[in-house]
Amino acid sequence: MKPTIIIGGGIVGLFSAYFLQKEGIEVTIVDRTDLKDNCSTGNAGMIVPSHIIPLAAPGMISKGIGWMFSSKSPFYIHPRLDYKLAQWCMLFFKAANEKQVKRSIPFLKNLSLLSKALYQEFKVEHPESAIALVEKGLMMAYQTESVEKEEIEFAHLARKYGLEAEILTPEDIKKVEPNLELKARGAVLFPGDAHLDPGALYGFLKKYLEEKGVKFLYNTQVLGFEKSGQKVNAVITDQGKIEAEKVLLCGGSWSGELAKMLGFSLPMMGGKGYSFIQENKPEIRQATILTEMKVAVSPYGDEVRFGGTMEIAGTNQSINLNRVKGIFESINRFYPDFEAKFPNENQIWKGLRPCSPDGLPYIGFAPGYSNVLVGSGHSMMGISMAPGTGKVLAELHQKKDTAIEIQGFEVGRFD
Ligand SMILES: Cc1cc2nc3c(=O)[nH]c(=O)nc-3n(C[C@H](O)[C@H](O)[C@H](O)COP(=O)(O)OP(=O)(O)OC[C@H]3O[C@@H](n4cnc5c(N)ncnc54)[C@H](O)[C@@H]3O)c2cc1C
C-alpha cells in the first residue's frame, strides 16, 4: 500500500497526520524545510471560538485604508504592481460585506468549537504533552470610545450566537490583572477562549507522530505531481518521486503554488506578523488583545509573548523593524509599568499567516480530484482551528460523514 502524502508540516499538516494515524493510515509528511521554524511555532497560541468574524469584514476596508498610511499600523497592504495581489484584493473587497460575514459565522464558530473540544481531549489523552492549555478566556482591552463601541457591539453579536461574553469595567480589569496597571476604558472577556504555548504543542506533536511511525521527509520541496485522470499517483520533489495513495495539501502561505501545479486556483497571500518574548515583569496574568493595535499578549508564567501586525506580503519573509516597533510601543501604552525591552533582531520571530481573500479556510477535496484534499488558509486562526481541520480531513479521507458542515470552506470557491 502506498502512503498518504501530506505536503506541509505546519500545525495543520501535523494535526491531519495525527487523526490519520489514529485511523491506521500510513502517512508521510513532506516539507521543504527542516521544520525547526514555521508559522506554527512562534505565534500567539490563542484558541479563539470568539473570533467568528472573518478578516474580510465591512469595517476592515475603511480601517485598512487609514492604516495603510502608517508603517506601525496593525494591518498593511504594501501597494505594488503584482497581478496575484490585485486579484486577491479584489476578492477580499468583494467578500467584505454583511451577507458574506453572516454566512461565514456558523462555519467559523463550529470549526473553532470542534477544535477547542479536541484540544481538551488531547490534553486528557496526552497529559505528558505540556501543551498547557490555559482555559482562562481572552480579554479584548480597549482605550478609545470608538473601539469600545465596536467591541461591545461585537460582544452582543457573540452572545446572539451562543458565546459567553462579559463586559468589564476598569475596576473589573484590576481584579483580572492584579499585578500591574492595564490602562483601558474597559474590556470584553470571552471566557470560552483559551491559550497555549504553540512551540511546546508543535514540538510534542512532531515527536509523538515520529514515535507512532509517521515518516517525515525534511528539506524536500514539492515541485509537481504525476497525475492520471482524477488522481494524483505520485508527488515529484527535488529529492525524487514519491508514490502516493492520497495527497493532502497543507502548505500554508505556499498552498496557492501547489494548487497551481494541479491546475486549480487557490488565492492565498502571506499575512506577515511578528512576535517576541519578554520576561513577564510585573506579571501579566490574562491572555489579552490590545485591540486598537491588535497586539496579542500571551502570558506563560515567567515569560510573556507579544505578537501582532498583519502585512499582506505574498511570501516575503524579511523583517520590517518599524512594524515590530508598533507592537513594542503598544506594550507600555497599555501596561505603563511593564518592564519592556526592545528585542534584538535574533529574538524577533516572524511568520506568514496563510490568508484566503474571504477569511475562511479551504477544507475539502480539491476540484477535479478524487484523491487530493486541501487544508489551508486559516489566516490568524490556524492554531485555533487545526485540530478540527485535521479531524475533518481524516474523515473525508476515510469517506466518513464529517463532524461539522464544511460547505463554507469549499476549496474550489474561487476556481
Ligand atoms: C504573529 C502571529 C500570531 C498568530 N497568532 C495566532 C493565534 O493566536 N491563534 C491562532 O489560531 N493562529 C495564530 N496565528 C496564525 C497561525 O500561526 C497560522 O494560521 C498557522 O500556523 C498556519 O499553519 P499551517 O500549517 O497552515 O502553515 P505553516 O505553519 O506555514 O506550514 C506550512 C508548511 O508547508 C511547507 N511547504 C509549503 N510549500 C511546500 C512545498 N512546495 N514543498 C514542501 N513543503 C512546503 C512549509 O515549509 C511549511 O512548513 C498567528 C500568526 C502570526 C504570524
Coordinates of C-alpha atoms and ligand atoms in Angstrom, one line a residue:
M1 CA 0.0 0.0 0.0
K2 CA 1.3 3.5 -0.9
P3 CA 1.3 6.1 1.9
T4 CA -0.9 9.2 2.1
I5 CA 1.4 12.2 1.5
I6 CA 0.9 15.4 3.5
I7 CA 2.6 18.4 1.9
G8 CA 3.5 20.8 4.7
G9 CA 4.5 20.1 8.2
G10 CA 2.9 23.1 9.9
I11 CA 0.3 22.6 12.6
V12 CA -2.5 21.8 10.1
G13 CA -0.4 19.1 8.4
L14 CA 0.6 17.7 11.8
F15 CA -3.0 17.5 13.2
S16 CA -4.1 15.9 9.9
A17 CA -1.4 13.3 10.4
Y18 CA -2.5 12.8 14.0
F19 CA -6.0 11.9 13.1
L20 CA -5.0 9.8 10.0
Q21 CA -2.6 7.7 12.1
K22 CA -5.4 7.1 14.6
E23 CA -7.3 5.6 11.7
G24 CA -4.3 3.3 10.9
I25 CA -3.3 5.2 7.7
E26 CA 0.3 5.2 6.7
V27 CA 1.4 8.8 6.5
T28 CA 4.4 10.6 5.1
I29 CA 4.9 14.4 5.8
V30 CA 7.0 16.2 3.2
D31 CA 8.3 19.7 4.0
R32 CA 10.8 21.9 2.2
T33 CA 12.3 23.0 5.5
D34 CA 13.8 21.3 8.5
L35 CA 10.6 22.1 10.4
K36 CA 12.6 24.0 13.1
D37 CA 10.5 27.1 12.4
N38 CA 7.4 27.9 10.5
C39 CA 4.2 29.9 11.1
S40 CA 3.0 27.3 13.6
T41 CA 5.8 27.7 16.1
G42 CA 6.0 31.2 17.4
N43 CA 2.5 32.6 17.1
A44 CA 0.3 33.9 19.9
G45 CA -1.3 30.5 20.5
M46 CA -4.8 31.8 21.2
I47 CA -7.7 29.4 20.9
V48 CA -10.5 31.6 19.9
P49 CA -14.0 30.3 19.4
S50 CA -15.0 34.0 19.9
H51 CA -13.4 35.0 16.6
I52 CA -16.5 34.4 14.5
I53 CA -16.0 37.4 12.1
P54 CA -13.6 36.7 9.2
L55 CA -10.8 39.1 8.3
A56 CA -12.8 40.2 5.2
A57 CA -15.5 42.2 7.0
P58 CA -17.1 45.6 6.0
G59 CA -15.2 47.7 8.7
M60 CA -11.8 46.4 7.6
I61 CA -11.9 48.3 4.3
S62 CA -12.2 51.8 5.8
K63 CA -9.8 50.9 8.6
G64 CA -7.4 49.2 6.2
I65 CA -7.2 52.3 4.0
G66 CA -6.5 54.5 7.1
W67 CA -3.9 52.1 8.4
M68 CA -2.1 51.9 5.1
F69 CA -0.6 55.3 5.7
S70 CA 1.2 54.2 9.0
S71 CA 4.2 52.0 8.9
K72 CA 3.4 50.9 12.5
S73 CA -0.3 50.1 11.9
P74 CA -1.8 46.7 12.7
F75 CA -2.9 45.9 9.1
Y76 CA -1.0 46.8 6.0
I77 CA -1.1 46.0 2.3
H78 CA 2.1 47.3 0.6
P79 CA 0.9 48.8 -2.7
R80 CA 2.8 47.2 -5.5
L81 CA 2.3 46.1 -9.1
D82 CA 1.5 42.4 -8.7
Y83 CA -1.3 40.5 -10.5
K84 CA -1.7 37.9 -7.7
L85 CA -2.0 40.7 -5.1
A86 CA -4.5 42.7 -7.3
Q87 CA -6.7 39.6 -7.8
W88 CA -6.5 38.8 -4.0
C89 CA -7.5 42.4 -3.1
M90 CA -10.4 42.3 -5.5
L91 CA -11.7 39.1 -4.0
F92 CA -11.2 40.5 -0.4
F93 CA -13.2 43.6 -1.2
K94 CA -15.9 41.5 -2.8
A95 CA -16.2 39.3 0.3
A96 CA -16.1 42.1 2.8
N97 CA -19.9 42.5 3.0
E98 CA -22.6 41.9 5.6
K99 CA -24.2 39.0 3.8
Q100 CA -20.9 37.0 3.4
V101 CA -19.9 37.7 7.0
K102 CA -23.3 36.4 8.3
R103 CA -22.9 33.3 6.1
S104 CA -19.4 32.7 7.4
I105 CA -20.2 32.9 11.2
P106 CA -21.7 29.5 11.8
F107 CA -18.9 27.7 9.8
L108 CA -16.1 29.5 11.7
K109 CA -17.8 29.1 15.0
N110 CA -18.4 25.3 14.6
L111 CA -14.9 24.6 13.4
S112 CA -13.4 26.6 16.3
L113 CA -15.7 24.9 18.9
L114 CA -14.8 21.5 17.5
S115 CA -11.1 22.3 17.7
K116 CA -11.3 23.6 21.3
A117 CA -13.1 20.3 22.3
L118 CA -10.4 18.3 20.5
Y119 CA -7.7 20.3 22.4
Q120 CA -9.4 19.5 25.7
E121 CA -9.5 15.8 24.7
F122 CA -5.8 15.9 23.5
K123 CA -4.8 17.3 26.9
V124 CA -6.5 14.4 28.7
E125 CA -5.2 11.8 26.3
H126 CA -1.6 13.2 26.4
P127 CA -1.1 14.6 29.9
E128 CA 2.7 14.5 29.3
S129 CA 2.3 16.9 26.3
A130 CA 2.9 20.1 28.2
I131 CA 0.5 21.9 25.8
A132 CA -0.6 23.8 28.9
L133 CA -4.0 24.8 27.5
V134 CA -4.8 27.8 29.8
E135 CA -8.6 28.0 29.9
K136 CA -8.9 31.5 31.4
G137 CA -10.5 33.2 28.4
L138 CA -9.4 36.0 26.2
M139 CA -9.8 39.7 27.1
M140 CA -10.2 42.4 24.5
A141 CA -9.0 45.6 26.1
Y142 CA -9.7 49.0 24.6
Q143 CA -8.7 52.6 25.2
T144 CA -10.8 54.6 22.8
E145 CA -14.6 55.3 22.6
S146 CA -14.9 54.2 19.0
V147 CA -13.3 50.8 19.6
E148 CA -15.2 50.4 22.9
K149 CA -18.4 50.8 20.8
E150 CA -17.3 48.2 18.3
E151 CA -16.2 45.7 20.9
I152 CA -19.4 46.0 22.9
E153 CA -21.5 45.6 19.7
F154 CA -19.4 42.5 18.9
A155 CA -20.0 41.1 22.4
H156 CA -23.7 41.3 21.8
L157 CA -23.4 39.6 18.5
A158 CA -21.3 36.8 20.0
R159 CA -23.9 36.3 22.7
K160 CA -26.6 36.1 19.9
Y161 CA -24.6 33.2 18.5
G162 CA -24.5 31.5 21.9
L163 CA -21.0 32.5 23.0
E164 CA -20.3 33.9 26.5
A165 CA -19.1 37.5 26.6
E166 CA -18.6 39.6 29.8
I167 CA -18.2 43.4 29.6
L168 CA -15.6 44.6 32.1
T169 CA -15.1 48.0 33.7
P170 CA -11.6 49.3 34.7
E171 CA -12.4 48.1 38.3
D172 CA -13.2 44.6 37.0
I173 CA -9.9 44.6 34.9
K174 CA -7.9 45.3 38.1
K175 CA -9.2 42.1 39.6
V176 CA -8.2 40.1 36.5
E177 CA -4.8 41.8 36.3
P178 CA -3.8 42.5 39.9
N179 CA 0.0 42.9 39.5
L180 CA 0.2 45.9 37.2
E181 CA -2.0 48.6 35.7
L182 CA -3.8 47.9 32.4
K183 CA -4.7 51.2 31.1
A184 CA -8.1 50.7 29.4
R185 CA -11.6 52.2 29.3
G186 CA -12.8 48.7 29.6
A187 CA -12.7 45.2 28.1
V188 CA -14.7 42.3 26.8
L189 CA -13.8 38.9 28.3
F190 CA -14.6 35.8 26.3
P191 CA -14.4 33.1 29.0
G192 CA -14.7 30.3 26.4
D193 CA -11.4 31.2 24.7
A194 CA -8.0 29.8 25.8
H195 CA -4.3 30.0 25.0
L196 CA -1.4 27.6 24.8
D197 CA 2.3 27.6 24.0
P198 CA 2.4 26.9 20.3
G199 CA 6.1 25.8 20.3
A200 CA 5.5 23.3 23.0
L201 CA 2.5 21.9 21.3
Y202 CA 4.3 21.7 17.9
G203 CA 7.4 20.0 19.4
F204 CA 5.3 17.4 21.3
L205 CA 3.1 16.6 18.3
K206 CA 6.1 16.2 15.9
K207 CA 7.9 13.8 18.3
Y208 CA 4.7 11.9 19.1
L209 CA 4.0 11.4 15.3
E210 CA 7.5 10.2 14.7
E211 CA 7.2 7.7 17.5
K212 CA 3.9 6.5 16.0
G213 CA 5.6 5.8 12.7
V214 CA 4.7 8.9 10.7
K215 CA 7.6 9.4 8.3
F216 CA 9.0 13.0 7.9
L217 CA 10.9 14.0 4.8
Y218 CA 12.7 17.2 5.7
N219 CA 14.3 19.7 3.2
T220 CA 12.2 18.2 0.4
Q221 CA 10.4 20.6 -1.8
V222 CA 7.4 19.5 -3.8
L223 CA 7.8 20.7 -7.4
G224 CA 5.0 18.9 -9.2
F225 CA 2.7 15.9 -9.4
E226 CA 2.2 12.8 -11.6
K227 CA -1.4 12.5 -12.5
S228 CA -3.8 10.2 -14.3
G229 CA -7.4 11.2 -14.8
Q230 CA -8.8 12.5 -11.5
K231 CA -6.0 11.0 -9.4
V232 CA -2.5 12.0 -8.3
N233 CA -0.3 8.9 -8.4
A234 CA 3.0 10.5 -7.2
V235 CA 4.5 13.7 -5.8
I236 CA 7.5 15.0 -7.5
T237 CA 10.1 16.6 -5.3
D238 CA 13.6 17.9 -5.6
Q239 CA 14.7 14.7 -3.9
G240 CA 12.9 12.4 -6.3
K241 CA 9.4 10.9 -6.8
I242 CA 7.2 9.6 -4.0
E243 CA 4.3 7.3 -4.8
A244 CA 1.1 8.4 -3.1
E245 CA -2.3 6.8 -2.3
K246 CA -3.8 10.1 -1.4
V247 CA -2.4 13.6 -1.1
L248 CA -3.2 16.4 1.4
L249 CA -2.1 20.0 0.6
C250 CA -1.3 21.7 3.9
G251 CA 1.3 24.1 2.5
G252 CA 0.3 27.3 4.4
S253 CA 1.0 30.5 2.5
W254 CA 2.5 28.5 -0.3
S255 CA -0.6 26.4 -0.9
G256 CA -1.6 28.6 -3.9
E257 CA 1.5 27.5 -5.7
L258 CA 0.8 23.8 -5.0
A259 CA -2.8 24.3 -6.3
K260 CA -1.4 25.9 -9.5
M261 CA 0.7 22.8 -10.1
L262 CA -2.5 20.8 -10.0
G263 CA -4.4 23.2 -12.3
F264 CA -6.9 24.9 -9.9
S265 CA -7.0 28.3 -8.3
L266 CA -6.4 28.8 -4.5
P267 CA -6.0 32.5 -3.9
M268 CA -3.6 33.0 -1.0
M269 CA -1.4 35.7 0.4
G270 CA 1.0 35.5 3.3
G271 CA 0.0 37.8 6.1
K272 CA 3.3 38.6 7.8
G273 CA 3.3 39.0 11.6
Y274 CA 6.0 39.2 14.3
S275 CA 6.3 38.1 17.9
F276 CA 8.9 38.3 20.7
I277 CA 9.1 37.0 24.2
Q278 CA 9.8 39.1 27.3
E279 CA 10.4 38.4 31.0
N280 CA 7.0 38.7 32.5
K281 CA 7.7 41.6 34.9
P282 CA 5.5 42.7 36.7
E283 CA 3.5 39.6 35.9
I284 CA 0.7 39.9 33.3
R285 CA -1.8 37.1 34.1
Q286 CA -4.5 37.3 31.5
A287 CA -4.3 36.5 27.7
T288 CA -5.4 39.8 26.1
I289 CA -5.7 41.5 22.8
L290 CA -4.8 45.2 22.9
T291 CA -7.5 46.0 20.4
E292 CA -6.5 49.4 19.0
M293 CA -3.1 47.9 17.9
K294 CA -4.4 44.3 17.5
V295 CA -1.5 43.1 19.6
A296 CA -1.8 39.7 21.3
V297 CA -0.5 39.2 24.8
S298 CA 0.1 35.6 25.8
P299 CA 1.4 35.0 29.3
Y300 CA 3.2 31.8 30.2
G301 CA 4.2 32.4 33.9
D302 CA 7.7 33.8 33.9
E303 CA 7.5 34.8 30.3
V304 CA 5.0 36.6 28.1
R305 CA 4.8 36.7 24.3
F306 CA 3.7 39.8 22.4
G307 CA 2.7 39.3 18.8
G308 CA 0.9 41.1 16.0
T309 CA 0.7 43.1 12.8
M310 CA -0.6 41.8 9.6
E311 CA 1.3 42.8 6.4
I312 CA -0.1 41.3 3.3
A313 CA 3.3 40.3 2.0
G314 CA 3.0 37.4 -0.5
T315 CA 5.8 35.1 0.7
N316 CA 8.3 37.8 1.5
Q317 CA 9.9 36.9 4.9
S318 CA 12.1 39.9 5.6
I319 CA 11.8 41.7 9.0
N320 CA 10.4 45.2 9.0
L321 CA 11.6 46.8 12.3
N322 CA 9.1 49.6 12.1
R323 CA 6.2 47.1 12.4
V324 CA 8.0 45.4 15.3
K325 CA 8.2 48.9 16.9
G326 CA 4.5 49.2 16.5
I327 CA 4.0 46.1 18.6
F328 CA 6.6 47.2 21.2
E329 CA 5.2 50.7 21.7
S330 CA 1.7 49.3 22.4
I331 CA 3.1 47.4 25.4
N332 CA 3.7 50.4 27.6
R333 CA 0.8 52.3 26.1
F334 CA -1.5 49.6 27.7
Y335 CA 0.8 48.4 30.6
P336 CA 2.7 51.6 31.7
D337 CA 4.6 49.7 34.4
F338 CA 5.7 46.7 32.3
E339 CA 9.5 46.4 32.0
A340 CA 9.6 46.2 28.2
K341 CA 12.9 45.8 26.4
F342 CA 13.1 46.2 22.6
P343 CA 14.2 42.8 21.3
N344 CA 17.4 42.1 19.4
E345 CA 16.8 41.2 15.8
N346 CA 17.6 37.5 16.5
Q347 CA 14.9 37.5 19.2
I348 CA 12.2 38.5 16.8
W349 CA 10.1 35.7 15.4
K350 CA 8.2 36.1 12.1
G351 CA 5.5 34.1 10.4
L352 CA 3.3 34.2 7.3
R353 CA -0.3 33.6 8.1
P354 CA -1.9 31.8 5.1
C355 CA -4.7 34.3 4.2
S356 CA -7.5 33.4 1.8
P357 CA -9.3 36.5 0.5
D358 CA -12.6 35.9 2.3
G359 CA -11.0 35.0 5.6
L360 CA -12.3 31.4 5.6
P361 CA -10.0 28.3 5.3
Y362 CA -10.1 25.9 2.4
I363 CA -11.0 22.4 3.6
G364 CA -12.1 19.6 1.5
F365 CA -11.4 17.8 -1.8
A366 CA -9.5 19.7 -4.5
P367 CA -11.7 20.5 -7.5
G368 CA -11.3 17.8 -10.2
Y369 CA -9.5 15.3 -8.0
S370 CA -10.8 12.2 -6.2
N371 CA -7.7 11.7 -4.0
V372 CA -6.4 15.2 -3.2
L373 CA -7.6 17.0 -0.1
V374 CA -6.7 20.6 1.0
G375 CA -6.4 22.1 4.5
S376 CA -5.1 25.6 4.3
G377 CA -5.9 29.4 4.5
H378 CA -6.7 29.6 8.2
S379 CA -5.2 33.1 8.4
M380 CA -4.9 34.3 12.1
M381 CA -6.7 31.2 13.4
G382 CA -4.6 28.3 12.2
I383 CA -3.7 27.1 15.7
S384 CA -7.2 27.6 16.9
M385 CA -8.7 25.6 14.1
A386 CA -6.0 23.0 13.3
P387 CA -7.4 20.0 15.3
G388 CA -10.9 20.4 13.8
T389 CA -9.4 20.7 10.3
G390 CA -7.2 17.6 10.8
K391 CA -10.2 15.7 12.1
V392 CA -12.4 16.7 9.1
L393 CA -9.7 15.9 6.6
A394 CA -9.2 12.4 8.1
E395 CA -13.0 11.9 8.0
L396 CA -13.1 12.9 4.3
H397 CA -10.0 10.7 3.6
Q398 CA -11.9 7.7 5.1
K399 CA -15.1 8.6 3.3
K400 CA -16.9 9.2 6.5
D401 CA -19.5 11.9 7.3
T402 CA -17.8 15.0 8.7
A403 CA -18.4 16.1 12.3
I404 CA -19.4 19.6 11.1
E405 CA -20.8 21.2 8.0
I406 CA -18.0 22.3 5.7
Q407 CA -19.7 23.9 2.6
G408 CA -18.4 27.3 3.6
F409 CA -14.8 26.1 3.3
E410 CA -15.2 24.7 -0.3
V411 CA -11.8 24.5 -1.9
G412 CA -13.0 25.4 -5.4
R413 CA -15.0 28.5 -4.5
F414 CA -12.7 30.9 -6.4
D415 CA -12.0 28.5 -9.3
Ligands
LIG1 C1 2.2 36.9 14.8 C2 1.2 35.8 14.6 C3 0.4 35.5 15.6 C4 -0.6 34.5 15.4 N1 -1.4 34.1 16.5 C5 -2.3 33.1 16.3 C6 -3.1 32.8 17.4 O1 -3.1 33.4 18.5 N2 -4.0 31.8 17.2 C7 -4.2 31.1 16.0 O2 -5.0 30.3 15.9 N3 -3.3 31.4 15.0 C8 -2.4 32.4 15.1 N4 -1.6 32.7 14.1 C9 -1.8 32.1 12.8 C10 -1.2 30.7 12.7 O3 0.1 30.8 13.2 C11 -1.3 30.1 11.3 O4 -2.6 30.2 10.8 C12 -0.8 28.7 11.3 O5 0.4 28.5 11.9 C13 -0.8 28.1 9.8 O6 -0.4 26.8 9.9 P1 -0.2 26.0 8.5 O7 0.1 24.6 8.9 O8 -1.4 26.2 7.6 O9 1.0 26.7 7.8 P2 2.6 26.7 8.1 O10 2.8 26.6 9.6 O11 3.1 27.9 7.4 O12 3.1 25.4 7.5 C14 3.1 25.2 6.1 C15 4.3 24.3 5.7 O13 4.2 23.9 4.3 C16 5.6 23.8 3.8 N5 5.5 23.9 2.4 C17 5.0 24.9 1.6 N6 5.1 24.7 0.3 C18 5.8 23.5 0.2 C19 6.3 22.7 -0.9 N7 6.2 23.1 -2.2 N8 7.0 21.6 -0.6 C20 7.2 21.2 0.7 N9 6.8 21.9 1.7 C21 6.1 23.0 1.5 C22 6.3 25.0 4.5 O14 7.7 24.8 4.5 C23 5.7 25.0 5.9 O15 6.5 24.3 6.8 C24 -0.6 33.8 14.2 C25 0.3 34.0 13.2 C26 1.2 35.1 13.4 C27 2.2 35.4 12.2

